[in-house]
PDB file of C-alpha atoms in Angstrom:
ATOM      1  CA  UNK A  60       0.000   0.000   0.000  1.00 79.00           C
ATOM      2  CA  UNK A  61       1.422   3.370  -0.997  1.00 89.00           C
ATOM      3  CA  UNK A  62       1.527   6.349   1.369  1.00 89.00           C
ATOM      4  CA  UNK A  63      -1.058   8.185  -0.738  1.00 89.00           C
ATOM      5  CA  UNK A  64      -3.539   5.316  -0.404  1.00 89.00           C
ATOM      6  CA  UNK A  65      -2.912   5.099   3.327  1.00 88.00           C
ATOM      7  CA  UNK A  66      -3.514   8.820   3.827  1.00 85.00           C
ATOM      8  CA  UNK A  67      -6.707   8.721   1.773  1.00 85.00           C
ATOM      9  CA  UNK A  68      -8.141   5.989   4.032  1.00 87.00           C
ATOM     10  CA  UNK A  69      -7.600   7.976   7.222  1.00 86.00           C
ATOM     11  CA  UNK A  70     -10.692   9.405   8.851  1.00 80.00           C
ATOM     12  CA  UNK A  71     -10.952  13.205   9.029  1.00 80.00           C
ATOM     13  CA  UNK A  72      -9.786  14.807  12.230  1.00 78.00           C
ATOM     14  CA  UNK A  73     -12.621  15.601  14.573  1.00 80.00           C
ATOM     15  CA  UNK A  74     -12.245  18.598  16.832  1.00 76.00           C
ATOM     16  CA  UNK A  75     -14.886  19.507  19.399  1.00 79.00           C
ATOM     17  CA  UNK A  76     -16.826  22.615  18.385  1.00 75.00           C
ATOM     18  CA  UNK A  77     -15.668  24.629  21.406  1.00 75.00           C
ATOM     19  CA  UNK A  78     -12.035  24.037  20.408  1.00 76.00           C
ATOM     20  CA  UNK A  79     -12.605  25.065  16.807  1.00 76.00           C
ATOM     21  CA  UNK A  80     -14.020  28.499  17.688  1.00 83.00           C
ATOM     22  CA  UNK A  81     -11.820  31.520  18.296  1.00 86.00           C
ATOM     23  CA  UNK A  82     -13.372  33.096  21.346  1.00 88.00           C
ATOM     24  CA  UNK A  83     -12.752  35.788  23.884  1.00 92.00           C
ATOM     25  CA  UNK A  84     -10.366  33.631  25.909  1.00 92.00           C
ATOM     26  CA  UNK A  85      -8.249  32.963  22.840  1.00 91.00           C
ATOM     27  CA  UNK A  86      -8.123  36.655  21.980  1.00 94.00           C
ATOM     28  CA  UNK A  87      -7.145  37.607  25.534  1.00 96.00           C
ATOM     29  CA  UNK A  88      -4.494  34.907  25.555  1.00 96.00           C
ATOM     30  CA  UNK A  89      -3.033  36.192  22.281  1.00 96.00           C
ATOM     31  CA  UNK A  90      -3.026  39.770  23.570  1.00 98.00           C
ATOM     32  CA  UNK A  91      -1.371  38.792  26.848  1.00 98.00           C
ATOM     33  CA  UNK A  92       1.289  36.757  25.061  1.00 98.00           C
ATOM     34  CA  UNK A  93       1.953  39.725  22.783  1.00 98.00           C
ATOM     35  CA  UNK A  94       2.284  42.055  25.761  1.00 98.00           C
ATOM     36  CA  UNK A  95       4.669  39.697  27.552  1.00 98.00           C
ATOM     37  CA  UNK A  96       6.755  39.307  24.396  1.00 98.00           C
ATOM     38  CA  UNK A  97       6.797  43.092  23.940  1.00 97.00           C
ATOM     39  CA  UNK A  98       7.897  43.669  27.521  1.00 97.00           C
ATOM     40  CA  UNK A  99      10.686  41.130  27.199  1.00 96.00           C
ATOM     41  CA  UNK A 100      11.828  42.649  23.918  1.00 96.00           C
ATOM     42  CA  UNK A 101      11.749  46.165  25.383  1.00 94.00           C
ATOM     43  CA  UNK A 102      13.789  44.993  28.363  1.00 92.00           C
ATOM     44  CA  UNK A 103      16.392  43.423  26.087  1.00 92.00           C
ATOM     45  CA  UNK A 104      16.564  46.426  23.758  1.00 92.00           C
ATOM     46  CA  UNK A 105      16.922  48.782  26.715  1.00 89.00           C
ATOM     47  CA  UNK A 106      20.470  47.531  27.176  1.00 84.00           C
ATOM     48  CA  UNK A 107      21.409  48.553  23.637  1.00 84.00           C
ATOM     49  CA  UNK A 108      19.604  51.892  23.393  1.00 84.00           C
ATOM     50  CA  UNK A 109      20.335  53.204  26.884  1.00 75.00           C
ATOM     51  CA  UNK A 110      21.723  56.738  26.771  1.00 67.00           C
ATOM     52  CA  UNK A 111      25.398  56.858  27.500  1.00 66.00           C
ATOM     53  CA  UNK A 112      26.735  59.431  29.938  1.00 58.00           C
ATOM     54  CA  UNK A 113      29.557  61.474  28.501  1.00 53.00           C
ATOM     55  CA  UNK A 114      32.972  61.107  30.144  1.00 54.00           C
ATOM     56  CA  UNK A 115      34.200  63.821  32.507  1.00 55.00           C
ATOM     57  CA  UNK A 116      36.405  65.503  29.937  1.00 62.00           C
ATOM     58  CA  UNK A 117      33.578  65.776  27.441  1.00 81.00           C
ATOM     59  CA  UNK A 118      31.260  67.406  29.984  1.00 83.00           C
ATOM     60  CA  UNK A 119      33.935  69.946  30.843  1.00 84.00           C
ATOM     61  CA  UNK A 120      34.426  70.654  27.137  1.00 86.00           C
ATOM     62  CA  UNK A 121      30.672  71.089  26.669  1.00 87.00           C
ATOM     63  CA  UNK A 122      30.527  73.540  29.572  1.00 87.00           C
ATOM     64  CA  UNK A 123      33.500  75.436  28.138  1.00 88.00           C
ATOM     65  CA  UNK A 124      31.763  75.617  24.748  1.00 88.00           C
ATOM     66  CA  UNK A 125      28.610  76.958  26.400  1.00 87.00           C
ATOM     67  CA  UNK A 126      30.573  79.741  28.098  1.00 86.00           C
ATOM     68  CA  UNK A 127      30.810  81.661  24.827  1.00 87.00           C
ATOM     69  CA  UNK A 128      27.046  81.677  24.248  1.00 87.00           C
ATOM     70  CA  UNK A 129      24.435  84.099  25.482  1.00 87.00           C
ATOM     71  CA  UNK A 130      22.946  83.719  28.950  1.00 84.00           C
ATOM     72  CA  UNK A 131      19.718  82.022  27.851  1.00 86.00           C
ATOM     73  CA  UNK A 132      21.467  79.638  25.419  1.00 89.00           C
ATOM     74  CA  UNK A 133      23.983  78.779  28.119  1.00 89.00           C
ATOM     75  CA  UNK A 134      21.216  77.949  30.601  1.00 89.00           C
ATOM     76  CA  UNK A 135      19.444  75.863  27.975  1.00 89.00           C
ATOM     77  CA  UNK A 136      22.640  73.923  27.244  1.00 91.00           C
ATOM     78  CA  UNK A 137      23.272  73.309  30.935  1.00 90.00           C
ATOM     79  CA  UNK A 138      19.684  72.109  31.369  1.00 90.00           C
ATOM     80  CA  UNK A 139      20.185  69.683  28.469  1.00 90.00           C
ATOM     81  CA  UNK A 140      23.356  68.314  30.066  1.00 88.00           C
ATOM     82  CA  UNK A 141      21.567  67.869  33.394  1.00 87.00           C
ATOM     83  CA  UNK A 142      18.655  66.098  31.688  1.00 88.00           C
ATOM     84  CA  UNK A 143      20.999  63.793  29.776  1.00 85.00           C
ATOM     85  CA  UNK A 144      22.747  62.917  33.030  1.00 83.00           C
ATOM     86  CA  UNK A 145      19.322  62.329  34.625  1.00 83.00           C
ATOM     87  CA  UNK A 146      20.010  64.907  37.329  1.00 83.00           C
ATOM     88  CA  UNK A 147      17.395  67.204  38.835  1.00 86.00           C
ATOM     89  CA  UNK A 148      17.837  70.848  37.870  1.00 86.00           C
ATOM     90  CA  UNK A 149      19.077  73.205  40.594  1.00 86.00           C
ATOM     91  CA  UNK A 150      16.478  75.415  42.240  1.00 86.00           C
ATOM     92  CA  UNK A 151      15.707  78.372  40.032  1.00 87.00           C
ATOM     93  CA  UNK A 152      16.930  76.920  36.732  1.00 86.00           C
ATOM     94  CA  UNK A 153      13.447  76.059  35.446  1.00 86.00           C
ATOM     95  CA  UNK A 154      12.181  79.549  36.240  1.00 88.00           C
ATOM     96  CA  UNK A 155      15.201  81.130  34.545  1.00 86.00           C
ATOM     97  CA  UNK A 156      14.570  79.079  31.396  1.00 85.00           C
ATOM     98  CA  UNK A 157      11.008  80.359  31.088  1.00 87.00           C
ATOM     99  CA  UNK A 158      11.493  83.873  32.451  1.00 85.00           C
ATOM    100  CA  UNK A 159      14.397  85.796  30.897  1.00 79.00           C
ATOM    101  CA  UNK A 160      14.218  88.334  33.717  1.00 83.00           C
ATOM    102  CA  UNK A 161      14.703  85.726  36.463  1.00 83.00           C
ATOM    103  CA  UNK A 162      17.984  85.855  38.330  1.00 84.00           C
ATOM    104  CA  UNK A 163      19.986  82.631  38.116  1.00 83.00           C
ATOM    105  CA  UNK A 164      23.734  82.168  38.049  1.00 83.00           C
ATOM    106  CA  UNK A 165      24.771  79.581  35.420  1.00 84.00           C
ATOM    107  CA  UNK A 166      27.748  78.683  37.607  1.00 86.00           C
ATOM    108  CA  UNK A 167      25.325  76.947  39.993  1.00 86.00           C
ATOM    109  CA  UNK A 168      24.237  74.551  37.242  1.00 86.00           C
ATOM    110  CA  UNK A 169      27.850  74.084  36.140  1.00 86.00           C
ATOM    111  CA  UNK A 170      28.849  73.128  39.678  1.00 86.00           C
ATOM    112  CA  UNK A 171      25.945  70.656  39.855  1.00 84.00           C
ATOM    113  CA  UNK A 172      27.061  68.989  36.614  1.00 84.00           C
ATOM    114  CA  UNK A 173      30.706  68.790  37.645  1.00 84.00           C
ATOM    115  CA  UNK A 174      29.861  67.544  41.141  1.00 84.00           C
ATOM    116  CA  UNK A 175      27.711  64.777  39.668  1.00 79.00           C
ATOM    117  CA  UNK A 176      30.498  63.765  37.277  1.00 76.00           C
ATOM    118  CA  UNK A 177      33.021  63.664  40.116  1.00 75.00           C
ATOM    119  CA  UNK A 178      30.657  61.478  42.144  1.00 71.00           C
ATOM    120  CA  UNK A 179      30.681  58.906  39.334  1.00 63.00           C
ATOM    121  CA  UNK A 180      27.985  57.177  37.304  1.00 57.00           C
ATOM    122  CA  UNK A 181      24.552  56.803  38.819  1.00 51.00           C
ATOM    123  CA  UNK A 182      23.116  53.342  39.357  1.00 42.00           C
TER     124      UNK A 182
END
């Protein structure tokens, strides 16, 4: 008997009707598996796309480059460095960014950046 003849004599597969339907439980299961897979993928990709903190010398060079800019541009650059380093802005920096008349010494933000770099990378 050839394989084709053997296959033709097999009875059709019988599946209970409740297994053959795609219901709410199946949809929720598919969604939950997709969410779990997405979370795992995001966790793995986080290692590769994590922002890198600039070395100490680069931060000092950035601060030196900002020194030649205007007051508002300098504050904006310092705020960007602080945000990249995931540091909270010093008191008064946010107000000075939005209000050009606000008094804020850029040296305060520079000291905060340099102190954080001297303390080392954050965990």
